[in-house]
Coordinates of C-alpha atoms in Angstrom, one line a residue:
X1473 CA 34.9 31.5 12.4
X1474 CA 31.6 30.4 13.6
X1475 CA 28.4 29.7 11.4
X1476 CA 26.6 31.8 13.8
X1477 CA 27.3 35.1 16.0
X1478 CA 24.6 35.7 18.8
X1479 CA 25.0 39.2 20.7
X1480 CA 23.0 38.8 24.0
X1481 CA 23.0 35.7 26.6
X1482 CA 19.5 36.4 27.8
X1483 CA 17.1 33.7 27.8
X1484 CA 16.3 34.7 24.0
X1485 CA 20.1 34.6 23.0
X1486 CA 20.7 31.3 25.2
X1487 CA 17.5 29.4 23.9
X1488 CA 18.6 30.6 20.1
X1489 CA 22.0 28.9 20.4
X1490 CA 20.7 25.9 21.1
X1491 CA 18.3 25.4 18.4
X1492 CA 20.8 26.2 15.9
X1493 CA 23.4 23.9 17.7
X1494 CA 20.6 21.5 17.6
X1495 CA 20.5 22.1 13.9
X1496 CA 24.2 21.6 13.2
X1497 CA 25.4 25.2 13.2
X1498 CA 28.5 26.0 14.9
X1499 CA 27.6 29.1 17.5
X1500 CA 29.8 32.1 19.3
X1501 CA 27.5 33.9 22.3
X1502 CA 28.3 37.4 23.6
X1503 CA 27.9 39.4 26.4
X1504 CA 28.8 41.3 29.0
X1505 CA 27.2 40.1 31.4
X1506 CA 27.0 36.0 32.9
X1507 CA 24.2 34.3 31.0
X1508 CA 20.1 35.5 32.3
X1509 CA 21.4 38.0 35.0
X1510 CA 19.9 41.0 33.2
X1511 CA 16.1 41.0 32.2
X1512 CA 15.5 37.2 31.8
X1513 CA 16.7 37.2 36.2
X1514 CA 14.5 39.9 37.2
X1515 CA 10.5 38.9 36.0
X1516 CA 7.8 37.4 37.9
X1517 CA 9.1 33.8 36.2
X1518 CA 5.7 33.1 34.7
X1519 CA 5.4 31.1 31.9
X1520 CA 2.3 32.7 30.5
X1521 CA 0.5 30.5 28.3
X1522 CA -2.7 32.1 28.6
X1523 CA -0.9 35.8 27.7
X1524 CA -2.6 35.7 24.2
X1525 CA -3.4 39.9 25.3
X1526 CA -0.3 41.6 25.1
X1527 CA -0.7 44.7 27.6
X1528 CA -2.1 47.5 26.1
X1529 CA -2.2 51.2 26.8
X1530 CA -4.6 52.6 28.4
X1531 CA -7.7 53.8 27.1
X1532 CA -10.0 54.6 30.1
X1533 CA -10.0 58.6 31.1
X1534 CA -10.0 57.4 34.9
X1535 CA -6.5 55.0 34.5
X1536 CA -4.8 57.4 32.1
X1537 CA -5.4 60.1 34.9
X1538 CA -4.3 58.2 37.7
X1539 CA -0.9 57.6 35.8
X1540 CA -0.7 61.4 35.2
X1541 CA -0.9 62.4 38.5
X1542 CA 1.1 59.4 39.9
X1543 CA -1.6 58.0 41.5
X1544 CA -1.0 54.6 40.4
X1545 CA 0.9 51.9 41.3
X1546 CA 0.6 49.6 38.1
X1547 CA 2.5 52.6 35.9
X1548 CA 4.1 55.7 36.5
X1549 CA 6.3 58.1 34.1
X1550 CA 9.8 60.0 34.7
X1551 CA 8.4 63.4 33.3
X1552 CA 12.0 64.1 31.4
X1553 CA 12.0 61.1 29.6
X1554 CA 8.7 62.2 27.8
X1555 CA 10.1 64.2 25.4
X1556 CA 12.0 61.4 23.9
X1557 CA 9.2 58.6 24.8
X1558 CA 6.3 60.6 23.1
X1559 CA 6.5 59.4 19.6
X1560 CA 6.5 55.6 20.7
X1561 CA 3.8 55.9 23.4
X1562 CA 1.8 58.0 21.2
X1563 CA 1.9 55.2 18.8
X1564 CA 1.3 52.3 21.5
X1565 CA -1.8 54.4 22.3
X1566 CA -2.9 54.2 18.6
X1567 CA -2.2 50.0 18.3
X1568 CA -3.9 50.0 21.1
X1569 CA -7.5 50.8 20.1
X1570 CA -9.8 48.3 19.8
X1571 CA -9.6 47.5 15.9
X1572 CA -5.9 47.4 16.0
X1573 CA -5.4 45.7 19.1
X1574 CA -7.8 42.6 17.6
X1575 CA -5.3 41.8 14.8
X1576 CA -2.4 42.3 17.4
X1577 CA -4.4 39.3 19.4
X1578 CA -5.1 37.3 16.5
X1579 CA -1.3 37.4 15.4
X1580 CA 0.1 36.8 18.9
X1581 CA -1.8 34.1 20.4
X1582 CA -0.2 31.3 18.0
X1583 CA 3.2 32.9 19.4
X1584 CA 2.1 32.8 23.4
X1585 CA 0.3 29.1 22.0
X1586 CA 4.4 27.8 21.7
X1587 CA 5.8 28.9 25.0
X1588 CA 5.0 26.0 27.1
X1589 CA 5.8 23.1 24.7
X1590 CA 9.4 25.3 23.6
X1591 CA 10.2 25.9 27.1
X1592 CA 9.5 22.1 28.0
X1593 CA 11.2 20.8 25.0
X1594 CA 14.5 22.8 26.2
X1595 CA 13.8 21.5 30.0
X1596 CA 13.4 18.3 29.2
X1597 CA 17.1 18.2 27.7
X1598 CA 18.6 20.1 29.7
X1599 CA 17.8 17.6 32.5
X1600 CA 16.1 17.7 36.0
X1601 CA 18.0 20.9 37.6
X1602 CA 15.9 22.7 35.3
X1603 CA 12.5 20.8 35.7
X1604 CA 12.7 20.9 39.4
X1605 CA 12.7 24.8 39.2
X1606 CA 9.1 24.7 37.6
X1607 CA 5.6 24.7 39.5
X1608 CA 2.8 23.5 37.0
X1609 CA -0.2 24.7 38.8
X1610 CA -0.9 28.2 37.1
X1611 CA -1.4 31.3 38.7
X1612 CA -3.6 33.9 40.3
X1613 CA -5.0 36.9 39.0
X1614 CA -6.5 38.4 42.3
X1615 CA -9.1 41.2 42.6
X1616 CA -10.2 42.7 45.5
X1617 CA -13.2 44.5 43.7
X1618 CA -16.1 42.1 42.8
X1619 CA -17.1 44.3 39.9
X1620 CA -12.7 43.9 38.6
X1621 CA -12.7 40.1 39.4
X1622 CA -16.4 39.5 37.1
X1623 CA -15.5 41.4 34.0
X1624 CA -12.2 39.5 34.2
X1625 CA -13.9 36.5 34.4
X1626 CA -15.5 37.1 31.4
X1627 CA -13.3 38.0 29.2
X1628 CA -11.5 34.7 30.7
X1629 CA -14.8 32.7 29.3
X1630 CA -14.0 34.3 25.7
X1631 CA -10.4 33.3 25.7
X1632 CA -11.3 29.6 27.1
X1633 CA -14.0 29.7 24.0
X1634 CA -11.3 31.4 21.3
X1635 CA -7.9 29.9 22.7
X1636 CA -8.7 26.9 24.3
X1637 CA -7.0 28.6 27.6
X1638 CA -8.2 26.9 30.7
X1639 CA -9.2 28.9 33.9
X1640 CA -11.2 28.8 37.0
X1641 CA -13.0 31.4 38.7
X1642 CA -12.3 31.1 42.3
X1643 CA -14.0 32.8 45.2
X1644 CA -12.8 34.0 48.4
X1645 CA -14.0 31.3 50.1
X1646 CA -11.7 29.0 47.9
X1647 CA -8.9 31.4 47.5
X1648 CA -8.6 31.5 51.0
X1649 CA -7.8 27.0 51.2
X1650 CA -6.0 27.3 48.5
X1651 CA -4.1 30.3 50.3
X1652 CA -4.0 30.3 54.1
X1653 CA -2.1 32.9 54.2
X1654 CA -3.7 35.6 52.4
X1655 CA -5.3 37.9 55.4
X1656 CA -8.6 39.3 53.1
X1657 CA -9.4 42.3 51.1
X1658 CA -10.0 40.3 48.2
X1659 CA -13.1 39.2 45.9
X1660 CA -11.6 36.8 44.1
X1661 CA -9.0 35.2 41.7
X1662 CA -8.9 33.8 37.9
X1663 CA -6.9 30.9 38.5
X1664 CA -5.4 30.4 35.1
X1665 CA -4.0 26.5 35.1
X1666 CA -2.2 26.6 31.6
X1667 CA 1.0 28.3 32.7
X1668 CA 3.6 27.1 34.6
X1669 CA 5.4 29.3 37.1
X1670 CA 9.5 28.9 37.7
X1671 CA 10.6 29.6 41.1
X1672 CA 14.2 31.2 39.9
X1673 CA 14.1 32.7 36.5
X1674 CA 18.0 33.6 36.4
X1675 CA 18.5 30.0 37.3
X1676 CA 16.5 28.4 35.0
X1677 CA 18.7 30.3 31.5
X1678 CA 21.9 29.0 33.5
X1679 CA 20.4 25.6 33.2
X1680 CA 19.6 26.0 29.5
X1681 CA 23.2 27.7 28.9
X1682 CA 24.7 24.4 30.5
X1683 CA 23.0 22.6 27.9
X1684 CA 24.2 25.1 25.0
X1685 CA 27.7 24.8 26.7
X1686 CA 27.0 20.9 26.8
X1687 CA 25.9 21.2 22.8
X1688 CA 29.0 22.7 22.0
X1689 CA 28.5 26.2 22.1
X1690 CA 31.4 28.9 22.6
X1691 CA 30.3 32.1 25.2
X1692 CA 32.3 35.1 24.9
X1693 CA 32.3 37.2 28.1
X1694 CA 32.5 41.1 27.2
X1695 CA 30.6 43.9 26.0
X1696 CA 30.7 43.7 21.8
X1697 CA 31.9 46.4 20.1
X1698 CA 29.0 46.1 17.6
X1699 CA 28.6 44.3 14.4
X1700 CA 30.6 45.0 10.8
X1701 CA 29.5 43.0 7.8
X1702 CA 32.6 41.6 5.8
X1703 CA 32.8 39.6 2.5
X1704 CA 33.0 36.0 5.1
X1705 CA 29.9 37.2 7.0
X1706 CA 29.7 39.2 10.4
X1707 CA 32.3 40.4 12.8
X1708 CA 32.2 41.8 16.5
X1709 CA 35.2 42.4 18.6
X1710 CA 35.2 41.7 22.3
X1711 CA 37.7 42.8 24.1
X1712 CA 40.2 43.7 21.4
X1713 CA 40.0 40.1 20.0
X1714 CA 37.8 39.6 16.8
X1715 CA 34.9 37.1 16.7
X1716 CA 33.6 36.5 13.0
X1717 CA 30.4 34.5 12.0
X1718 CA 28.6 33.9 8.8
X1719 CA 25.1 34.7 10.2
X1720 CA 24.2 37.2 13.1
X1721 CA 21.9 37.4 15.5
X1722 CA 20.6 40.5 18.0
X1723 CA 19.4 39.0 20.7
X1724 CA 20.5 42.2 23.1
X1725 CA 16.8 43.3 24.6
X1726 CA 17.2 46.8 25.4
X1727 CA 20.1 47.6 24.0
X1728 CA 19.4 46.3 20.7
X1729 CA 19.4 50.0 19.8
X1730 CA 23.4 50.2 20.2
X1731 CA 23.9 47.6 17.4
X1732 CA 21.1 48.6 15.2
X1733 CA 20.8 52.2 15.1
X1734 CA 24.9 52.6 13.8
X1735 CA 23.5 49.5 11.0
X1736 CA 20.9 51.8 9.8
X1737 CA 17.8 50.6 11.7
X1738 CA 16.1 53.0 13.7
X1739 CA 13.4 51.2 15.3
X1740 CA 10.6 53.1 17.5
X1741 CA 11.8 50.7 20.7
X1742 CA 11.7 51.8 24.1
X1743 CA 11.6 50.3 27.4
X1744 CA 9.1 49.9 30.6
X1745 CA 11.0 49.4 33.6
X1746 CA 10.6 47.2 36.7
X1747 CA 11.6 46.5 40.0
X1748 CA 11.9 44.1 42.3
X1749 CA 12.4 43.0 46.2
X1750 CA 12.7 39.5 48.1
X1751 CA 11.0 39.3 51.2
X1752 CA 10.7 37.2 54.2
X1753 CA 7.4 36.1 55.9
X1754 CA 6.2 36.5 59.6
X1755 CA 3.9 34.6 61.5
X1756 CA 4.5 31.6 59.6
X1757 CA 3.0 33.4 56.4
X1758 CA 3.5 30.6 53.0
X1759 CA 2.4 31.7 49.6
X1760 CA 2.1 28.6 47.1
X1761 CA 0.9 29.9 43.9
X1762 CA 1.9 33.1 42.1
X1763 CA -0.8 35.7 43.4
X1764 CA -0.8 39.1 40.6
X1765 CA -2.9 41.9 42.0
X1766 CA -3.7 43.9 38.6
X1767 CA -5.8 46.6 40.4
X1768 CA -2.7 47.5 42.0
X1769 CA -0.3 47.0 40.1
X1770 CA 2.3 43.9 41.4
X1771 CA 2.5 40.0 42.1
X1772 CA 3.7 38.5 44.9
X1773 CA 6.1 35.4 43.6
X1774 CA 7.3 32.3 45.9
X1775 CA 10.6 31.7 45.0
X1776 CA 14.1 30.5 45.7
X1777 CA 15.1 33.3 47.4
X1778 CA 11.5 34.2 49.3
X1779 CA 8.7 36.2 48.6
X1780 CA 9.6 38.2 45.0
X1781 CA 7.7 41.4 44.9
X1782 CA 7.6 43.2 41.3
X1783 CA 6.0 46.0 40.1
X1784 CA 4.3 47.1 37.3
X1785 CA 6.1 49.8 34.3
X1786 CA 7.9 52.9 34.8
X1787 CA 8.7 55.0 31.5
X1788 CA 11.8 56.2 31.8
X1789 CA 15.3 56.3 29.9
X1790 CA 17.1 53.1 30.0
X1791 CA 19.8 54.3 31.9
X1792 CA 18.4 56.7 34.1
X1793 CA 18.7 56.2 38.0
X1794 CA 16.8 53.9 39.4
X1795 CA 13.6 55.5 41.1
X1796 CA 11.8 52.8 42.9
X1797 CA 8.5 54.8 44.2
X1798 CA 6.3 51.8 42.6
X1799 CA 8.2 49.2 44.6
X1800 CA 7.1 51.4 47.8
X1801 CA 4.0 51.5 47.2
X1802 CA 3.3 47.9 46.2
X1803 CA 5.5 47.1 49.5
X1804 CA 2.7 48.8 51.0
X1805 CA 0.0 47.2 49.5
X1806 CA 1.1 43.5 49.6
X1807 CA 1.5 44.4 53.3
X1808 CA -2.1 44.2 53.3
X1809 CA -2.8 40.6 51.5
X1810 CA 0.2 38.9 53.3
X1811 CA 2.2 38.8 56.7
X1812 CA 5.9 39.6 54.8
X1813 CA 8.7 40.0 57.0
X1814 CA 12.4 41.9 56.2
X1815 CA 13.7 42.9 53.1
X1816 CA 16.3 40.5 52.2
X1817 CA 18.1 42.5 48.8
X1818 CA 20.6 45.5 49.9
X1819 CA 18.7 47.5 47.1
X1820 CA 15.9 46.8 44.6
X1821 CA 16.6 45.1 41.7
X1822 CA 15.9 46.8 38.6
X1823 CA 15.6 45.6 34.9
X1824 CA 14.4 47.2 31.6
X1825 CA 11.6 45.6 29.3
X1826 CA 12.3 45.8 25.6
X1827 CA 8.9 46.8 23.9
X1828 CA 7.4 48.1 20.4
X1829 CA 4.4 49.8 20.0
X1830 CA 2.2 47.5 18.7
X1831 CA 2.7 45.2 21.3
X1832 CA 4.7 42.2 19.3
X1833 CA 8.5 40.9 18.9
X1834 CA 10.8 41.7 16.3
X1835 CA 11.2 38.2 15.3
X1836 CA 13.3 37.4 12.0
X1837 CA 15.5 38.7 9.0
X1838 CA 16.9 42.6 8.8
X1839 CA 15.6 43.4 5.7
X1840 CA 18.4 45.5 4.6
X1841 CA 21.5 43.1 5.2
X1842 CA 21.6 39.4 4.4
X1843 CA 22.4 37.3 7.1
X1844 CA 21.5 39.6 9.8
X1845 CA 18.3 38.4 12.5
X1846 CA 16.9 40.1 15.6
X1847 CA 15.0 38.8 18.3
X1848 CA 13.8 41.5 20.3
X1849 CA 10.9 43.3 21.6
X1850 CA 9.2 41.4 23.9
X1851 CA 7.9 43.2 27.1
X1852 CA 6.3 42.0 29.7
X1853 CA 7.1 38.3 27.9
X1854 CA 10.4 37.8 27.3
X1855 CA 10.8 34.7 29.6
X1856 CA 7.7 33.2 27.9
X1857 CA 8.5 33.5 24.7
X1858 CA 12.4 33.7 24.8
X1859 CA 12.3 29.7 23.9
X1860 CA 9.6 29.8 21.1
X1861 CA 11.3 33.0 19.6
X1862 CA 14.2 30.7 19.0
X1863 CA 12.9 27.8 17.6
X1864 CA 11.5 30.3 14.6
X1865 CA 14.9 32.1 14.3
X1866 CA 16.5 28.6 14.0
X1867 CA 13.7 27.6 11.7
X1868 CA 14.1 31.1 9.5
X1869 CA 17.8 31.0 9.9
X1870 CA 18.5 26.8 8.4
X1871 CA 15.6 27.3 5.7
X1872 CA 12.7 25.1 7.5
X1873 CA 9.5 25.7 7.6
X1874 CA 8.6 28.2 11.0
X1875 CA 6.2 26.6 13.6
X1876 CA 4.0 29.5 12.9
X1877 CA 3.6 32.6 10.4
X1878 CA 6.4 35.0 11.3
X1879 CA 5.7 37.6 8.9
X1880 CA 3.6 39.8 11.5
X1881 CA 6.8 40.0 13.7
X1882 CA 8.9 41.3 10.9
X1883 CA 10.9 44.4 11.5
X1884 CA 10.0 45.6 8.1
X1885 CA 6.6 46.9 9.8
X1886 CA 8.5 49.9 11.4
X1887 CA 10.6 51.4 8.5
X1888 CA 9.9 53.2 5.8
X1889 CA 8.0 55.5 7.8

């Protein structure tokens, strides 16, 4: 038996097992998959210290119709999943009005406040592999409408004033030294310096599972056949062996539904999902910094592999078939900003973002069982937060005192209702 049962080796999972290994617990990690190949491989690999605004629905008659009509690039909707989406999106649309979505700020900016100092507390012992993968010179939010790129820069001015997030508003003129490469089109960019940027997401939870593996901690490879509470604790069985832990934890993204749903938690999760596509360059085309074109709808990421394209949400079932229009279109687009050359996947990747409708994790205790903890729900920032999500499970979980106030990520806010 293990003191601790963790289903789900994403960068949530991962980070989670070594906090509590830290703490002297004794920890057992599932899945079916190898450790951050699912949605902690396939992101932008931004460490987004200045995300305090989760993304909201949106509100404006002119965005909403663009999506309807699949106009848009940043969002599009598989019309048969709507049926099944409705109650959650209609819900996200209602967080997401401006009274609500002030409280959802003010509770989740001393969340985004711990991603850089719990991601470069983990880095920093699991050794250099893992620093060498991180760029510490921000990011660019790129517009290529004057009118886009000043009322982003002032809402960046109220953050700097509120959050203490530092920025700089960048013209073409300097966009263009600190970017050779960019061909034109665009206004602008908010250089946001906070964040760090990590130029292989997969590899960097393979560098922190080394260190779990390094702390002691036991990975089981295989798909769990859910979780039965016992007299001793928690149970799963993998592969027809039986795995049994005093504490559990559903660290499972996505599928989080599979365990909880059969436990008597009906949650009103669903998922956005994403694409994307490695590129080469042409004409001796080098991208430094992250470069996100929001009145699009993708970012254009230098990483191990070349250029990362990914897109913006699709609303779709989980499982559906992958339908990669967005991914054409942004292809399109990014043709316009940057010389890239050849595809260099065989297909699209594609992953699935775990999201609530208010915008925040599900970070904590299940109310209705002792012993049982989630940490889910993240979105678009999963790989941001999977590190400081951890460090207030561990907290929670060994009785100490969390970083912050978790009670606004409790699950308890979606039942009963």
């Amino acid at each position: 038996m293990s003191d601790v049962i963790i289903l789900g080796a994403g960068i949530v999972g991962v980070s989670t097992g070594i906090h509590l290994l830290r703490r002297g617990r004794s920890v057992t990690l599932v899945d079916k998959n190898a450790p951050g190949r699912e949605t902690s491989f396939g992101n932008a690999g931004i460490i987004q210290r200045e995300g305090v605004r989760p993304h909201a629905f949106p509100r404006d008659l002119a965005m909403l119709m663009q999506v309807g009509l699949h106009l848009s690039t940043a969002a599009r909707y598989e019309p048969l999943a709507l049926p099944r989406l409705a109650p959650a999106l209609l819900r996200y649309w209602w967080e997401s009005s401006p009274e609500h979505y002030r409280k959802v700020v003010q509770s989740y900016a001393p969340l985004i406040a711990r991603s850089i100092v719990t991601h470069a507390d983990l880095m920093a012992q699991a050794g250099p592999d893992a620093e060498a993968l991180v760029s510490k010179s921000g990011w660019l939010l790129a517009f290529r409408s004057d009118k886009g790129l000043r009322r982003e820069a002032e809402k960046a001015r109220e953050d700097a004033l509120q959050f203490g997030i530092s920025h700089r508003v960048v013209e073409w003129a300097e966009l263009k030294q600190m970017e050779p490469a960019l061909k034109g089109g665009l206004a602008g960019a908010i250089h946001w310096t906070d964040p760090w940027t990590v130029r292989d997401p997969g590899a960097l939870v393979t560098e922190y599972f080394k260190l779990f593996e390094r702390l002691g901690g036991t990975f089981v490879s295989g798909a769990a056949n859910g979780l039965e509470q016992d007299a001793a604790g928690w149970a799963t069985t993998v592969n027809g062996v039986r795995y049994t832990g005093k504490q559990a934890v559903v660290a499972l993204g996505p599928w989080a539904p599979d365990v909880l749903e059969k436990l008597g938690y009906r949650l009103p999760l669903f998922v956005k999902r994403g694409y994307h596509m490695h590129y080469d360059t042409t004409k001796g085309a080098k991208l430094n910094t992250l470069v996100l074109d929001p009145e699009v709808g993708f970012a254009l990421a230098p990483m191990a592999r070349g250029i990362r394209l990914t897109t913006g949400a699709e609303f779709a079932a989980r499982d559906a078939a992958p339908t990669p229009i967005q991914l054409d279109k942004a292809e399109k687009a990014a043709r316009e900003l940057l010389d890239l050359g050849e595809r260099l996947d065989a297909q699209p990747w594609k992953g699935a973002r775990p999201c609530t409708p208010d915008m925040m994790p599900i970070i904590g205790k299940a109310p209705r069982h002792e012993g049982l903890y989630a940490g889910i729900g993240h979105a678009h920032h999963g790989f941001t937060l999977g590190p400081a999500t951890a460090e207030l499970l561990a907290q929670s979980m060994t009785g100490e005192a969390t970083a912050i106030d978790i009670k606004p990520f409790g699950m308890e806010r979606f039942l009963g209702r």
